[in-house]
Short mmCIF file of C-alpha atoms in Angstrom, two decimals:
data_model
loop_
_atom_site.label_atom_id
_atom_site.label_comp_id
_atom_site.label_asym_id
_atom_site.label_seq_id
_atom_site.Cartn_x
_atom_site.Cartn_y
_atom_site.Cartn_z
CA MET I 1 31.53 19.75 -30.31
CA SER I 2 30.09 22.93 -28.80
CA THR I 3 30.22 23.47 -25.04
CA VAL I 4 26.43 23.32 -24.70
CA ARG I 5 26.18 20.11 -26.70
CA ARG I 6 28.93 18.47 -24.64
CA GLN I 7 27.23 19.52 -21.40
CA ASN I 8 23.96 18.02 -22.61
CA LEU I 9 25.73 14.80 -23.57
CA THR I 10 27.50 14.67 -20.21
CA GLU I 11 24.16 15.08 -18.44
CA ARG I 12 22.57 12.25 -20.44
CA ILE I 13 25.50 9.92 -19.74
CA TYR I 14 25.44 10.85 -16.05
CA GLN I 15 21.71 10.15 -15.77
CA GLN I 16 21.99 6.87 -17.69
CA LEU I 17 24.90 5.58 -15.61
CA LYS I 18 23.21 6.52 -12.35
CA GLN I 19 20.01 4.84 -13.48
CA SER I 20 21.95 1.69 -14.43
CA ILE I 21 23.25 1.55 -10.84
CA PHE I 22 19.74 1.99 -9.44
CA ASP I 23 18.42 -0.68 -11.83
CA PHE I 24 21.13 -3.21 -10.82
CA GLN I 25 22.69 -3.28 -14.29
CA LEU I 26 25.89 -2.10 -12.62
CA LEU I 27 26.28 -3.87 -9.29
CA PRO I 28 28.36 -2.86 -6.27
CA GLY I 29 31.94 -3.89 -6.99
CA ASP I 30 31.53 -3.98 -10.79
CA ARG I 31 34.56 -2.58 -12.62
CA PHE I 32 34.64 -0.84 -16.00
CA THR I 33 36.75 1.56 -18.02
CA GLU I 34 35.97 4.90 -19.60
CA ASN I 35 36.53 3.32 -23.01
CA GLU I 36 33.90 0.65 -22.32
CA ILE I 37 31.32 3.22 -21.27
CA ALA I 38 32.20 5.48 -24.20
CA ALA I 39 31.65 2.59 -26.61
CA ARG I 40 28.31 1.66 -25.03
CA MET I 41 27.16 5.28 -24.99
CA GLN I 42 28.54 6.00 -28.46
CA ALA I 43 30.32 9.04 -27.09
CA SER I 44 33.85 10.31 -26.65
CA ARG I 45 35.75 9.81 -23.39
CA THR I 46 35.52 13.47 -22.33
CA PRO I 47 31.79 13.60 -21.48
CA VAL I 48 32.06 10.08 -20.03
CA ARG I 49 34.87 11.18 -17.72
CA GLU I 50 32.92 14.28 -16.69
CA ALA I 51 29.84 12.18 -15.93
CA LEU I 52 31.86 9.66 -13.91
CA SER I 53 33.56 12.45 -11.96
CA ARG I 54 30.16 13.78 -10.98
CA LEU I 55 29.05 10.32 -9.85
CA GLN I 56 32.28 10.03 -7.88
CA ARG I 57 31.55 13.28 -6.03
CA GLU I 58 28.13 11.89 -5.13
CA GLY I 59 29.63 8.66 -3.79
CA PHE I 60 28.34 6.22 -6.40
CA VAL I 61 31.66 5.25 -8.03
CA GLU I 62 35.38 5.41 -7.38
CA VAL I 63 38.39 5.52 -9.69
CA SER I 64 41.67 3.63 -9.44
CA PHE I 65 44.74 4.62 -11.43
CA ARG I 66 45.48 0.99 -12.32
CA SER I 67 42.08 -0.65 -12.65
CA GLY I 68 39.68 2.00 -13.96
CA TRP I 69 36.33 2.72 -12.34
CA GLN I 70 34.33 0.72 -9.82
CA VAL I 71 30.79 0.94 -8.49
CA ASN I 72 31.15 1.60 -4.77
CA PRO I 73 30.21 -1.22 -2.39
CA LEU I 74 27.05 -0.68 -0.36
CA ASP I 75 27.82 1.35 2.76
CA PHE I 76 25.28 0.09 5.28
CA GLN I 77 26.45 2.41 8.05
CA GLN I 78 25.83 5.36 5.76
CA PHE I 79 22.41 4.01 4.80
CA GLU I 80 21.41 3.79 8.46
CA GLN I 81 22.52 7.37 9.00
CA LEU I 82 20.50 8.49 5.98
CA TYR I 83 17.43 6.71 7.31
CA ASP I 84 17.89 8.60 10.59
CA VAL I 85 17.94 11.87 8.63
CA ARG I 86 14.75 10.82 6.83
CA ILE I 87 13.02 10.18 10.16
CA VAL I 88 13.92 13.64 11.49
CA LEU I 89 12.85 15.44 8.32
CA GLU I 90 9.62 13.52 7.75
CA MET I 91 8.44 13.64 11.34
CA ALA I 92 8.96 17.40 11.29
CA ALA I 93 7.01 17.56 8.03
CA VAL I 94 4.09 15.55 9.41
CA LYS I 95 3.95 17.70 12.54
CA ARG I 96 3.79 20.82 10.37
CA LEU I 97 1.19 19.34 8.00
CA CYS I 98 -1.12 18.50 10.91
CA ALA I 99 -0.94 22.10 12.14
CA MET I 100 -1.23 23.95 8.81
CA GLU I 101 -4.10 26.33 8.15
CA PRO I 102 -5.72 25.78 5.78
CA ALA I 103 -5.14 22.03 5.70
CA PRO I 104 -2.77 20.92 2.91
CA ASP I 105 -4.25 19.38 -0.23
CA LEU I 106 -3.25 15.71 -0.13
CA SER I 107 -5.86 14.52 -2.63
CA ALA I 108 -3.20 13.29 -5.08
CA LEU I 109 -1.82 10.98 -2.41
CA GLU I 110 -5.29 9.87 -1.38
CA ARG I 111 -6.04 8.72 -4.95
CA ILE I 112 -2.96 6.49 -4.93
CA TRP I 113 -2.89 5.06 -1.42
CA LEU I 114 -6.49 5.12 -0.12
CA VAL I 115 -7.67 2.44 -2.53
CA ALA I 116 -9.24 -0.98 -2.21
CA ALA I 117 -6.90 -3.97 -1.97
CA GLU I 118 -7.87 -5.18 -5.45
CA ASP I 119 -6.81 -1.83 -6.93
CA ARG I 120 -3.29 -1.90 -5.51
CA LEU I 121 -0.37 -2.15 -7.93
CA GLU I 122 2.00 -5.11 -7.72
CA HIS I 123 4.86 -4.04 -10.03
CA GLY I 124 7.87 -3.52 -7.75
CA PRO I 125 9.63 -0.65 -9.57
CA THR I 126 6.35 1.26 -9.98
CA VAL I 127 5.41 0.94 -6.33
CA CYS I 128 8.96 1.87 -5.33
CA SER I 129 8.71 5.09 -7.35
CA LEU I 130 5.30 5.85 -5.87
CA ASP I 131 6.69 5.19 -2.38
CA GLU I 132 9.48 7.70 -2.96
CA ARG I 133 6.98 10.29 -4.15
CA PHE I 134 4.68 9.66 -1.18
CA HIS I 135 7.41 10.65 1.25
CA GLU I 136 8.71 13.47 -0.93
CA GLN I 137 5.24 14.95 -1.41
CA LEU I 138 4.63 14.97 2.33
CA VAL I 139 7.79 17.04 2.79
CA GLU I 140 7.07 19.24 -0.24
CA ALA I 141 3.55 19.99 1.04
CA CYS I 142 5.10 21.86 3.98
CA GLY I 143 6.33 24.56 1.60
CA ASN I 144 9.94 24.53 2.86
CA THR I 145 12.00 24.22 -0.33
CA GLU I 146 15.31 23.69 1.48
CA MET I 147 13.87 20.85 3.52
CA ALA I 148 12.47 19.32 0.34
CA ARG I 149 15.83 19.64 -1.43
CA ILE I 150 17.73 17.92 1.37
CA HIS I 151 15.09 15.20 1.59
CA HIS I 152 15.26 14.58 -2.17
CA ASP I 153 19.04 14.16 -1.97
CA VAL I 154 18.68 11.64 0.87
CA THR I 155 15.98 9.79 -1.06
CA GLU I 156 18.17 9.45 -4.13
CA ARG I 157 21.10 8.09 -2.13
CA LEU I 158 18.85 5.44 -0.59
CA ARG I 159 17.17 4.46 -3.84
CA ILE I 160 19.19 1.34 -4.59
CA VAL I 161 18.46 -0.36 -1.26
CA ARG I 162 14.82 0.67 -1.33
CA ARG I 163 14.42 -0.93 -4.75
CA ILE I 164 15.74 -4.21 -3.39
CA ASP I 165 13.12 -3.99 -0.66
CA PHE I 166 10.38 -3.66 -3.28
CA THR I 167 11.23 -6.95 -4.96
CA LYS I 168 9.35 -8.65 -2.11
CA ARG I 169 5.55 -8.82 -2.33
CA PRO I 170 4.88 -8.61 1.45
CA ARG I 171 6.76 -5.30 1.61
CA ILE I 172 4.67 -3.94 -1.26
CA GLU I 173 1.44 -4.88 0.52
CA ALA I 174 2.71 -3.47 3.83
CA THR I 175 3.60 -0.19 2.12
CA TYR I 176 0.00 0.32 0.98
CA VAL I 177 -1.38 -0.42 4.44
CA GLU I 178 1.13 1.75 6.28
CA HIS I 179 0.90 4.69 3.87
CA ALA I 180 -2.89 4.64 4.12
CA ASN I 181 -2.73 4.70 7.93
CA ILE I 182 -0.22 7.55 7.96
CA LEU I 183 -2.28 9.54 5.47
CA ARG I 184 -5.55 9.09 7.37
CA HIS I 185 -3.98 10.29 10.60
CA ILE I 186 -2.53 13.37 8.88
CA ILE I 187 -5.92 14.18 7.35
CA GLU I 188 -7.52 13.80 10.78
CA ARG I 189 -4.73 16.01 12.23
CA ARG I 190 -3.70 13.41 14.76
CA SER I 191 -0.12 14.59 14.83
CA ASP I 192 1.41 12.37 17.52
CA GLU I 193 -0.09 9.19 16.11
CA ALA I 194 0.84 10.12 12.53
CA GLN I 195 4.44 10.80 13.54
CA TRP I 196 4.67 7.50 15.41
CA LEU I 197 3.25 5.57 12.45
CA LEU I 198 5.65 7.30 10.08
CA LYS I 199 8.66 6.61 12.29
CA SER I 200 7.70 2.95 12.64
CA HIS I 201 7.24 2.70 8.87
CA ILE I 202 10.70 4.11 8.12
CA GLU I 203 12.32 2.08 10.92
CA GLU I 204 10.95 -1.09 9.31
CA SER I 205 12.57 -0.14 5.99
CA LYS I 206 15.78 0.60 7.86
CA ALA I 207 15.65 -2.86 9.45
CA GLU I 208 15.14 -4.47 6.04
CA VAL I 209 18.34 -2.83 4.79
CA ARG I 210 20.33 -4.64 7.48
CA ARG I 211 19.19 -7.93 5.95
CA ILE I 212 20.32 -7.13 2.41
CA THR I 213 23.08 -9.36 1.03
CA LEU I 214 24.99 -9.29 -2.25
CA HIS I 215 23.06 -12.41 -3.26
CA MET I 216 19.82 -10.47 -2.89
CA ILE I 217 21.20 -7.77 -5.19
CA PHE I 218 21.96 -10.36 -7.87
CA GLN I 219 18.46 -11.76 -7.43
CA ALA I 220 16.99 -8.27 -7.80
CA ARG I 221 18.85 -7.82 -11.08
CA HIS I 222 17.22 -10.96 -12.50
CA GLN I 223 13.80 -10.59 -10.85
CA PRO I 224 11.23 -10.90 -13.70
CA ASN I 225 8.70 -8.71 -11.89
CA ASN I 226 11.11 -5.81 -11.87
CA SER I 227 11.25 -5.34 -15.65
CA TYR I 228 14.02 -2.77 -15.40
CA PRO I 229 15.07 -1.53 -18.86
CA PRO I 230 18.50 -2.37 -20.29
CA LEU I 231 21.31 0.18 -20.40
CA GLN I 232 20.99 2.13 -23.64
CA ALA I 233 23.50 4.19 -25.53
CA ASN I 234 23.05 7.93 -25.83
CA SER I 235 24.74 10.08 -28.42
#
């Protein structure tokens, strides 16, 4: 196998494994071997090992000499710290957006979030993805690529707990209401109010994380409304 082909295969396996963690197909504490993943992915152990090593560096999995690989347990202290980083970054972004000349173009966000109640989406995974992009697009609109890069990394590390949050209908409805309020205040350049609304919105998500249990994760895996796709082999 050529070097380029192996790198491409490693990337596909890495993305698929990470997605399977986000989609609750691999739960915190689940154990598996390189041979099992290689068989499911229809690949050799080398790209599988390279993909797992990358996930290990990012804190998603850990390896044990005797028992193979394990999905890392949820680290709630780390999640709280990441939420604090989000608050700092996003409040700074909102402050900058309210002061920018000319005003930033937020029409794409307006089309999604400033809609009538009957036009709101109800599919948890879809709304979760849109929620991620709402916050990322606010940061990206500032034009600071380093800030956006750091924010994207934080967002990805919080994805699994945020998806659990979006299995609950009241949180989906609240997200539409709160995003709309934040967006209107940014458009009206009411910086202090927009920052306060944003902070309160993120703090509520942070509080929801404290209430997550392993039982809720198992429920999320089997939640019919989630419709997460099964793990698929890549060759």
